[in-house]
PDB file of C-alpha atoms in Angstrom:
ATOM      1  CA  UNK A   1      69.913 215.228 -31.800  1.00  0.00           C
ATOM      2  CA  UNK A   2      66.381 213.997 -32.536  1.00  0.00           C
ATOM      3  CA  UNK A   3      64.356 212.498 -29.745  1.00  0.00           C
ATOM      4  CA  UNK A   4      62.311 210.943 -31.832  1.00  0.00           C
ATOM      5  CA  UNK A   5      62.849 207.445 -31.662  1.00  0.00           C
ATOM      6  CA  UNK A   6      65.605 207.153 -29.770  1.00  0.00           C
ATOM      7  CA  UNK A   7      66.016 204.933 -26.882  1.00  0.00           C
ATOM      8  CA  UNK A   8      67.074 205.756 -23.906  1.00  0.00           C
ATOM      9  CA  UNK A   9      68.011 204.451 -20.271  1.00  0.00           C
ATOM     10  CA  UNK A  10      67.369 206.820 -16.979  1.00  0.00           C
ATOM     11  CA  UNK A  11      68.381 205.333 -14.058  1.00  0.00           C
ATOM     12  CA  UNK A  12      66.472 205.999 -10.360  1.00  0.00           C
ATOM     13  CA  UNK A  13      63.834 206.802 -13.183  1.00  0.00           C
ATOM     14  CA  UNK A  14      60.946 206.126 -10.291  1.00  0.00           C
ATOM     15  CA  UNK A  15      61.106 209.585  -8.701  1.00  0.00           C
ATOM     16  CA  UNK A  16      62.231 212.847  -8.714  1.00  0.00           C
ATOM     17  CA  UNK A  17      64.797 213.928 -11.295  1.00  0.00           C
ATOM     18  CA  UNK A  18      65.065 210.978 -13.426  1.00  0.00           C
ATOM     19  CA  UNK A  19      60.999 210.548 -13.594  1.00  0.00           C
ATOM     20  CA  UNK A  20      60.981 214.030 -14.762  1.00  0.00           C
ATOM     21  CA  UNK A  21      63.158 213.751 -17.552  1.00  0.00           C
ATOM     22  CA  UNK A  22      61.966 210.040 -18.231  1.00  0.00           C
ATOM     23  CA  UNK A  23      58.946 212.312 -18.966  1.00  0.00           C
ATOM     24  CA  UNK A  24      60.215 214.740 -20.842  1.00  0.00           C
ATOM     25  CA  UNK A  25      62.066 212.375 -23.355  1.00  0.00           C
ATOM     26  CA  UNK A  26      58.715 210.380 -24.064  1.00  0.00           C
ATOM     27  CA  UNK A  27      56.914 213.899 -24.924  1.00  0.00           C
ATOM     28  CA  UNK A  28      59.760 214.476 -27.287  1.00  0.00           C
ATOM     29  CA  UNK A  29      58.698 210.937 -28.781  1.00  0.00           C
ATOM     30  CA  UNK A  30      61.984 208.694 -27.423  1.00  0.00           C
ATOM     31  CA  UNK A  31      61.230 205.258 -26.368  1.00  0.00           C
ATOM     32  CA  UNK A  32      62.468 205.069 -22.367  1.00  0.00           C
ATOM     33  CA  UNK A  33      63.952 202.906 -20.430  1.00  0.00           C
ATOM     34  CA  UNK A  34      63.598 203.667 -16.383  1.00  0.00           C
ATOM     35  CA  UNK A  35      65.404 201.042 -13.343  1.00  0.00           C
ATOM     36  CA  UNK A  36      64.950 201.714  -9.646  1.00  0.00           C
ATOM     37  CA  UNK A  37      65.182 199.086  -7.053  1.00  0.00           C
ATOM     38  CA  UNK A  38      61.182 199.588  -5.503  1.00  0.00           C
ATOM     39  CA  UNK A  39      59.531 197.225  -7.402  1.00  0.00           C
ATOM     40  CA  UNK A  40      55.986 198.515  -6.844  1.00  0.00           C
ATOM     41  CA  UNK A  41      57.424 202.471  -7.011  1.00  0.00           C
ATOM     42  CA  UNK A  42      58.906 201.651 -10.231  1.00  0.00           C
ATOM     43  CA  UNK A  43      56.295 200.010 -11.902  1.00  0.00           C
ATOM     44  CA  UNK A  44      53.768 202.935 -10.964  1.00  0.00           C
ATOM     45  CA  UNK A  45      56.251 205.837 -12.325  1.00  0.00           C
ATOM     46  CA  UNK A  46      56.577 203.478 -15.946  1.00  0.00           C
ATOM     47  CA  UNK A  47      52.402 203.412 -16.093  1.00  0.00           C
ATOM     48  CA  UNK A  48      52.368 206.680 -15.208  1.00  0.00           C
ATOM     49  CA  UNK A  49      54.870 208.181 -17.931  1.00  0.00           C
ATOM     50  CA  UNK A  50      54.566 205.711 -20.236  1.00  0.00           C
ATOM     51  CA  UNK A  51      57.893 204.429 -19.517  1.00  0.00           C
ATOM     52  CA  UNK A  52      59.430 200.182 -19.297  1.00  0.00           C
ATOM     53  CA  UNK A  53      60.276 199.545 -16.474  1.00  0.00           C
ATOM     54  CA  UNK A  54      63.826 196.994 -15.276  1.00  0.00           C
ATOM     55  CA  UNK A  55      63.522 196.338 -11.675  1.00  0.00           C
ATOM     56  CA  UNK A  56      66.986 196.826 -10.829  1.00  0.00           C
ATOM     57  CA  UNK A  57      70.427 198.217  -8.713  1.00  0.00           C
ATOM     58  CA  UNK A  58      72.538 200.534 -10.697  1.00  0.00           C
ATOM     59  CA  UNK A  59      75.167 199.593  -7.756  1.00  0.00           C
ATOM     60  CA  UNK A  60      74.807 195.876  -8.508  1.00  0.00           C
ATOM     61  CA  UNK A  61      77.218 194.208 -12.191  1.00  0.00           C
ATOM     62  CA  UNK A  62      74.641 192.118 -12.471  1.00  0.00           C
ATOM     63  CA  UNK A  63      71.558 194.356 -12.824  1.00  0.00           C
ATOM     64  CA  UNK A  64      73.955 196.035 -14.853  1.00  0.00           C
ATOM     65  CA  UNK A  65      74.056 193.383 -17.496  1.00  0.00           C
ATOM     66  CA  UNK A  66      70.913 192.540 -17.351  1.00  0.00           C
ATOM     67  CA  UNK A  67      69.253 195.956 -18.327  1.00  0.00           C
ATOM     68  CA  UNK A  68      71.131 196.456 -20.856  1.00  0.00           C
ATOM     69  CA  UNK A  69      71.049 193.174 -22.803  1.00  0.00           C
ATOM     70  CA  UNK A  70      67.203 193.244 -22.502  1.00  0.00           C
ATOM     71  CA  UNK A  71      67.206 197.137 -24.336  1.00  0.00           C
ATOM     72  CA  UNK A  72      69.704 195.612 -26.752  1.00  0.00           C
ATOM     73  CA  UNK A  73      67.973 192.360 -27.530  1.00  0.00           C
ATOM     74  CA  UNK A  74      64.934 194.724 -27.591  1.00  0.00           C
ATOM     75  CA  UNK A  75      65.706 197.890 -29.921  1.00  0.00           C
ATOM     76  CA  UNK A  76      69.152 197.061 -30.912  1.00  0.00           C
ATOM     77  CA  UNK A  77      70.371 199.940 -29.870  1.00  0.00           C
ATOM     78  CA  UNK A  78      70.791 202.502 -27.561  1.00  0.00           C
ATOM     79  CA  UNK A  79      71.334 206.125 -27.514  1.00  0.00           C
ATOM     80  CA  UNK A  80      71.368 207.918 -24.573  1.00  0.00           C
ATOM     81  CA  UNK A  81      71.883 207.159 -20.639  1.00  0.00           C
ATOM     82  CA  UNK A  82      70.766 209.432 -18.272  1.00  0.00           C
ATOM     83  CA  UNK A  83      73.248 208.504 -15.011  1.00  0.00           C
ATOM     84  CA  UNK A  84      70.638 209.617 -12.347  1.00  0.00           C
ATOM     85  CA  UNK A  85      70.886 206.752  -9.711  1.00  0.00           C
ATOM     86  CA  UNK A  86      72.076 208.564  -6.571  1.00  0.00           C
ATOM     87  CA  UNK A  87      72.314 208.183  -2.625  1.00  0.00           C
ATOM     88  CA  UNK A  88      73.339 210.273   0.010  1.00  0.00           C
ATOM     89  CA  UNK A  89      74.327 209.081   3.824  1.00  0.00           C
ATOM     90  CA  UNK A  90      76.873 209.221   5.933  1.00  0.00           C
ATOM     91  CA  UNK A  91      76.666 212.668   6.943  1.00  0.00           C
ATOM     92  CA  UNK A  92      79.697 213.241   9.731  1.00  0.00           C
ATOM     93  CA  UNK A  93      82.527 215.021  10.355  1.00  0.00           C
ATOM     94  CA  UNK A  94      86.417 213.814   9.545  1.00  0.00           C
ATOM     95  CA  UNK A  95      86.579 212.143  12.405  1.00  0.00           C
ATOM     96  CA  UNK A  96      83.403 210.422  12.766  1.00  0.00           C
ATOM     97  CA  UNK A  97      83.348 209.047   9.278  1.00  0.00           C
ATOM     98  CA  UNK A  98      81.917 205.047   8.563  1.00  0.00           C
ATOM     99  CA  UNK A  99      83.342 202.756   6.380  1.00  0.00           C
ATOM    100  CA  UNK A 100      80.143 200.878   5.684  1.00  0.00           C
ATOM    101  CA  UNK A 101      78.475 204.164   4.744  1.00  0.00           C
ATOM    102  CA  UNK A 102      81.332 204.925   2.338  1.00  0.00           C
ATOM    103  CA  UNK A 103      81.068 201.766   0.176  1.00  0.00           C
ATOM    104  CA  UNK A 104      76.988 202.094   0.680  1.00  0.00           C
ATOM    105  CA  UNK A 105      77.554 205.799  -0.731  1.00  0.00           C
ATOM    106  CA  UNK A 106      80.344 205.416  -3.527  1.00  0.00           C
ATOM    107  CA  UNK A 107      78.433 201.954  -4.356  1.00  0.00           C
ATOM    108  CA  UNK A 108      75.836 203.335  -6.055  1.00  0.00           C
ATOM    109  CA  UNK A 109      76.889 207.111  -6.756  1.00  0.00           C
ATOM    110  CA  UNK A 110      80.708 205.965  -8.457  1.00  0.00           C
ATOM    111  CA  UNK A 111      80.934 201.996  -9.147  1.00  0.00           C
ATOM    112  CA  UNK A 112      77.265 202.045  -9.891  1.00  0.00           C
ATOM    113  CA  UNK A 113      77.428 204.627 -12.279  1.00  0.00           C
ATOM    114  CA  UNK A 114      81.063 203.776 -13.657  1.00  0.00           C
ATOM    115  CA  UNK A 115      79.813 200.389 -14.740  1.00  0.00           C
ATOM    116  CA  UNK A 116      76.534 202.088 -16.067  1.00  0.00           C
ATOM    117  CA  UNK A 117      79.159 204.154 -18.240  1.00  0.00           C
ATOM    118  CA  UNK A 118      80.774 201.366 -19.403  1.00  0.00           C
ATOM    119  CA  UNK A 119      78.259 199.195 -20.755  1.00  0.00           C
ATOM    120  CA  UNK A 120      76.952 202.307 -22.492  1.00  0.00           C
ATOM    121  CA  UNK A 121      80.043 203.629 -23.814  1.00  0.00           C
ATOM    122  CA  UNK A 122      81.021 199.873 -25.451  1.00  0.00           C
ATOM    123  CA  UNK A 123      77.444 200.253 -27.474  1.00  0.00           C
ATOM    124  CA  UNK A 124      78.252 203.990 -28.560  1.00  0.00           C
ATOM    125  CA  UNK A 125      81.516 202.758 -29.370  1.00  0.00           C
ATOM    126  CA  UNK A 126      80.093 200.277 -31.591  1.00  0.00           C
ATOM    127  CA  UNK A 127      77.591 202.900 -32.917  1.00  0.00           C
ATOM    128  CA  UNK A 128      79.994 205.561 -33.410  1.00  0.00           C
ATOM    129  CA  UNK A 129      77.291 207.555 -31.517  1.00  0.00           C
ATOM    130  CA  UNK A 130      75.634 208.065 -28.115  1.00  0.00           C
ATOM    131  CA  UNK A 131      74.885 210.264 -25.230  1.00  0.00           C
ATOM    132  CA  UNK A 132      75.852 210.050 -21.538  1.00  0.00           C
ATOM    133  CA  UNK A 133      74.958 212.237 -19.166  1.00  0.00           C
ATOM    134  CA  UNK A 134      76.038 211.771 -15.569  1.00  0.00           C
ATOM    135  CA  UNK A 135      73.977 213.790 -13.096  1.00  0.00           C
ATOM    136  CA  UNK A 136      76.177 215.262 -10.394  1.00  0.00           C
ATOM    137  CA  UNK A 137      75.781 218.164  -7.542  1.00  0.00           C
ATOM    138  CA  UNK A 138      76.487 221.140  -6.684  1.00  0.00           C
ATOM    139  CA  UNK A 139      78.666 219.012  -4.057  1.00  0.00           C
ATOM    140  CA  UNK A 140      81.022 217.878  -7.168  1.00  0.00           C
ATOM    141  CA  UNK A 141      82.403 221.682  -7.073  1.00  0.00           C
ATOM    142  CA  UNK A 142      83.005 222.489  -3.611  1.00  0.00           C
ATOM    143  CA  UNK A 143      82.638 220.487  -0.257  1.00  0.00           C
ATOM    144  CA  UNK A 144      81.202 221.655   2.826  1.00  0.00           C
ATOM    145  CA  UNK A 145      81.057 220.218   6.222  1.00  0.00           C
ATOM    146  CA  UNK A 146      79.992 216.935   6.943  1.00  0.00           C
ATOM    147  CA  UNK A 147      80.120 216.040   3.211  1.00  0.00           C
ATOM    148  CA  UNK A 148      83.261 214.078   3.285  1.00  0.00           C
ATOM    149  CA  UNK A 149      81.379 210.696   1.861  1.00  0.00           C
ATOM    150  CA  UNK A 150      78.703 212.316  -0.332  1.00  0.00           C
ATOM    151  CA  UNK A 151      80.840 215.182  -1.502  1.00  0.00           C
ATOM    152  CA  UNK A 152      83.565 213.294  -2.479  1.00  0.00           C
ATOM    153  CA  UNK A 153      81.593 210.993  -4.510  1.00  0.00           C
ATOM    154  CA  UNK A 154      80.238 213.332  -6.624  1.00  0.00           C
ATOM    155  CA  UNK A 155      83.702 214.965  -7.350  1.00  0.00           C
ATOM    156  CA  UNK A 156      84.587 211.266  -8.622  1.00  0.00           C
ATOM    157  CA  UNK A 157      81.681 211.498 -10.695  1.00  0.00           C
ATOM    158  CA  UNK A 158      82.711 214.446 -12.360  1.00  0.00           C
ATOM    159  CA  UNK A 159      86.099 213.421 -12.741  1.00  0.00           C
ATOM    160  CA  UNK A 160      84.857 209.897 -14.672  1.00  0.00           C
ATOM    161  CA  UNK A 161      82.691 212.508 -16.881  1.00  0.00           C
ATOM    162  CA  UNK A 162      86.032 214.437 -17.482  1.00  0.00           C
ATOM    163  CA  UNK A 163      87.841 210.918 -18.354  1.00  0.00           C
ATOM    164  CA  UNK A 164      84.676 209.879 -20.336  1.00  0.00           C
ATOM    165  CA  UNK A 165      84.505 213.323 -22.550  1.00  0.00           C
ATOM    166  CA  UNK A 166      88.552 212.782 -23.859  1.00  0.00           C
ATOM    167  CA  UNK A 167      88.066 209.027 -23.971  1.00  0.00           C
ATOM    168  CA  UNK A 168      84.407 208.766 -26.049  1.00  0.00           C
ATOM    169  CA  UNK A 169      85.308 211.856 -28.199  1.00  0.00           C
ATOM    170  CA  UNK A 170      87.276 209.957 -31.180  1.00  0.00           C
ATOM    171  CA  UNK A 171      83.944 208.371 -31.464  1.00  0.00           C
ATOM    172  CA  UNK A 172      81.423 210.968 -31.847  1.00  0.00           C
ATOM    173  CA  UNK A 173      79.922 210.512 -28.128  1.00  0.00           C
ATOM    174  CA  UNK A 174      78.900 213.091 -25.717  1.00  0.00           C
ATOM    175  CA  UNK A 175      79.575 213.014 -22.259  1.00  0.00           C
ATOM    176  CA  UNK A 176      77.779 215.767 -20.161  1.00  0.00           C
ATOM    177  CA  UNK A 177      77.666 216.543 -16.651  1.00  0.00           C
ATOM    178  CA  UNK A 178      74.398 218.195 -14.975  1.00  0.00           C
ATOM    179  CA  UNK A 179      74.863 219.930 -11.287  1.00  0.00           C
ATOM    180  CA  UNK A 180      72.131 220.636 -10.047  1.00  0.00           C
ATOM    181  CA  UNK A 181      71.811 222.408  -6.371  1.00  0.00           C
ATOM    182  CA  UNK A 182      69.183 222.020  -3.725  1.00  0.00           C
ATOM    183  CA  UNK A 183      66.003 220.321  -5.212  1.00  0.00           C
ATOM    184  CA  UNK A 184      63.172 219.353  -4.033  1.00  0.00           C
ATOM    185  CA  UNK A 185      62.981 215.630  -4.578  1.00  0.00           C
ATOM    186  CA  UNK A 186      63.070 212.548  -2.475  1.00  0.00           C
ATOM    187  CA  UNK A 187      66.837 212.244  -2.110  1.00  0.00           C
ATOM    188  CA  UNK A 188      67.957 210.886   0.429  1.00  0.00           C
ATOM    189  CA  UNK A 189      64.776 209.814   2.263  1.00  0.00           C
ATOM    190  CA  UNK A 190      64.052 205.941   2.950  1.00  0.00           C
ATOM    191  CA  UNK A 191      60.395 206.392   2.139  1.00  0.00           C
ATOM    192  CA  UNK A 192      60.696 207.725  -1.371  1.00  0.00           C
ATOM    193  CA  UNK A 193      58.350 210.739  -0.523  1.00  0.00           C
ATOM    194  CA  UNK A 194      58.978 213.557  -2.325  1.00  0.00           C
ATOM    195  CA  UNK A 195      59.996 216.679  -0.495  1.00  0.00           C
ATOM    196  CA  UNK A 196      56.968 219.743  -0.125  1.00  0.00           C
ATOM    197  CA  UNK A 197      57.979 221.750  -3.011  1.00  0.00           C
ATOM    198  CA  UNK A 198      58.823 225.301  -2.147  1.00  0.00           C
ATOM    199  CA  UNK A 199      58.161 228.137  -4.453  1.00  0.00           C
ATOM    200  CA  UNK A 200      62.183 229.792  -4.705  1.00  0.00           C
ATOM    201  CA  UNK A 201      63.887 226.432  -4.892  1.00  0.00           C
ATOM    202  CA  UNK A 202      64.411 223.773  -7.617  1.00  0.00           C
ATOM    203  CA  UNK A 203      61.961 221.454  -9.192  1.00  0.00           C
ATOM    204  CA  UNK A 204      63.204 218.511 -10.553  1.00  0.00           C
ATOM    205  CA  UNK A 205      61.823 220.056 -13.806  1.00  0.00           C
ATOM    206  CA  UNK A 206      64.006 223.090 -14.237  1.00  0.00           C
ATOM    207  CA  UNK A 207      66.951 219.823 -13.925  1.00  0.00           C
ATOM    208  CA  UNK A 208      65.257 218.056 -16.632  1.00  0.00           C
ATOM    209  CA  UNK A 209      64.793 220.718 -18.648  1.00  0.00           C
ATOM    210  CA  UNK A 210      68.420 221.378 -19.017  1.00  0.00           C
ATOM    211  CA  UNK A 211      69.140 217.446 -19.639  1.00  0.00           C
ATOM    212  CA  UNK A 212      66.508 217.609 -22.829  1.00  0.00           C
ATOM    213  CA  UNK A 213      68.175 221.113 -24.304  1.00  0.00           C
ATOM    214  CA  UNK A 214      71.416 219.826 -23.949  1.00  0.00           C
ATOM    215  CA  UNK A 215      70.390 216.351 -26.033  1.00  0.00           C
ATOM    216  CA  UNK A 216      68.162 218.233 -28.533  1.00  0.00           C
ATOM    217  CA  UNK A 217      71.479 220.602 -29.631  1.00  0.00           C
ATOM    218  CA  UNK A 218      72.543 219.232 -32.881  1.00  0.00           C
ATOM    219  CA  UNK A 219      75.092 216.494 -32.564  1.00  0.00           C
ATOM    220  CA  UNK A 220      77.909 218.320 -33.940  1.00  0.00           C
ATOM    221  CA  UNK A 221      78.372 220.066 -30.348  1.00  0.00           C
ATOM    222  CA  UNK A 222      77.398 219.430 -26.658  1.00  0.00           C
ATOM    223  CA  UNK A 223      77.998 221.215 -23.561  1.00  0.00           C
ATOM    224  CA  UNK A 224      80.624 219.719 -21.196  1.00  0.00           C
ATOM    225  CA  UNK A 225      79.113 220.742 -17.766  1.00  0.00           C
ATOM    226  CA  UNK A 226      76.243 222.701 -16.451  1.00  0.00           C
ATOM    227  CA  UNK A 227      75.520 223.897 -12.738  1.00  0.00           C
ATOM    228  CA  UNK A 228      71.828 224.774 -12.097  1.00  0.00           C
ATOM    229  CA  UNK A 229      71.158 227.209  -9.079  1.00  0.00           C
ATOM    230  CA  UNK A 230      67.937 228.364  -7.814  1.00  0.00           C
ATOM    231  CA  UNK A 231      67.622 232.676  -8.695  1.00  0.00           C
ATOM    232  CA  UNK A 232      66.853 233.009  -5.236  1.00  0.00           C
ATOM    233  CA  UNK A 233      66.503 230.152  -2.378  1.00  0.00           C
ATOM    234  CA  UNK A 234      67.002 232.330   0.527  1.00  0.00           C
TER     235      UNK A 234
END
């Protein structure tokens, strides 16, 4: 597709991976949309990028609703959602594992983003065309100890992207799904600090570099699922 122009949504857009690509699509010349909950994080990543900010949950319907109607009422359409919102918590062996930090977990990282999906796919519906693309892990492929809660969540993401891809087909939407491993973003840390980056392991630009190739292949085709290792992280 052509960037230019089109409107798009990244959610978590305030750090890390969704910034990055929230970036990269407004150097392309798209029009972007970014929501994180940190008011004053959020608002410095849109001034920053050039990006509107929506103070808002992915995990909550209501934020939900409201972002959306505002880039409807605003552009009157929508083309692309970036699914980037994610959390991480929980970590404990079967055994040891918390309810609370299960909801907290699959909250954000499979209602959050389910509901996401939804209100975009009944626009692209409507459009007969649009672009999801859910961002899950390296944990969506295999789990690994102590990742019962965030592990699992991500293989529900990928299996809604699997659902999504024969469901949005029929009407010319793409569904993708982006794992990326180890990266050196602020995941999972309360402050919102980035991680030091380290020279052999992922930016959150090699991520976002896939995300704009895969949009910018003509619209004819798309690429159902893409894992992104570092060449050499040891």
């Amino acid at each position: 597709m052509n960037l230019k122009n089109a409107i798009a949504l990244v959610t978590g857009g305030s750090n890390g991976i969704g910034k990055q690509t929230a970036k990269q699509l407004i150097e392309e010349g798209a029009t972007v949309y970014i929501t994180g909950r940190n008011e004053q994080r959020l608002k410095a990543a849109a001034e920053e990028i050039g990006a509107i900010g929506i103070v808002a949950d992915a995990s909550s319907q209501e934020d939900v609703d409201r972002t959306f109607e505002q880039i409807i009422q605003e552009n009157k359409k929508l083309d692309i959602l970036i699914n980037n919102a994610g959390f991480g918590a929980g970590w404990a062996e079967v055994g040891e594992l918390n309810m609370d930090d299960m909801l907290q977990v699959y909250q954000t990282n499979v209602f959050g983003a389910a509901m996401m999906g939804q209100a975009a796919a009944n626009i692209f519906k409507s459009q007969k065309s649009g672009n999801i693309i859910n961002i899950g892990s390296t944990a969506s492929l295999k789990g690994y100890a102590k990742g019962s809660i965030y592990a699992s969540s991500k293989f529900a993401l990928r299996g809604l992207s699997q659902c999504w891809q024969a469901d949005l087909r029929p009407y010319n939407v793409r569904v993708m799904h982006v794992n990326p491993s180890e990266v050196t973003t602020a995941f999972g840390k309360t402050d919102g600090v980035s991680r030091e980056e380290v020279s052999n392991k992922l930016r959150s630009q090699e991520i976002a570099d896939v995300i704009v190739s895969q949009l910018k292949m003509d619209n004819r085709g798309f690429v159902p699922e893409v894992t992104v290792w570092a060449t050499n992280p040891w």
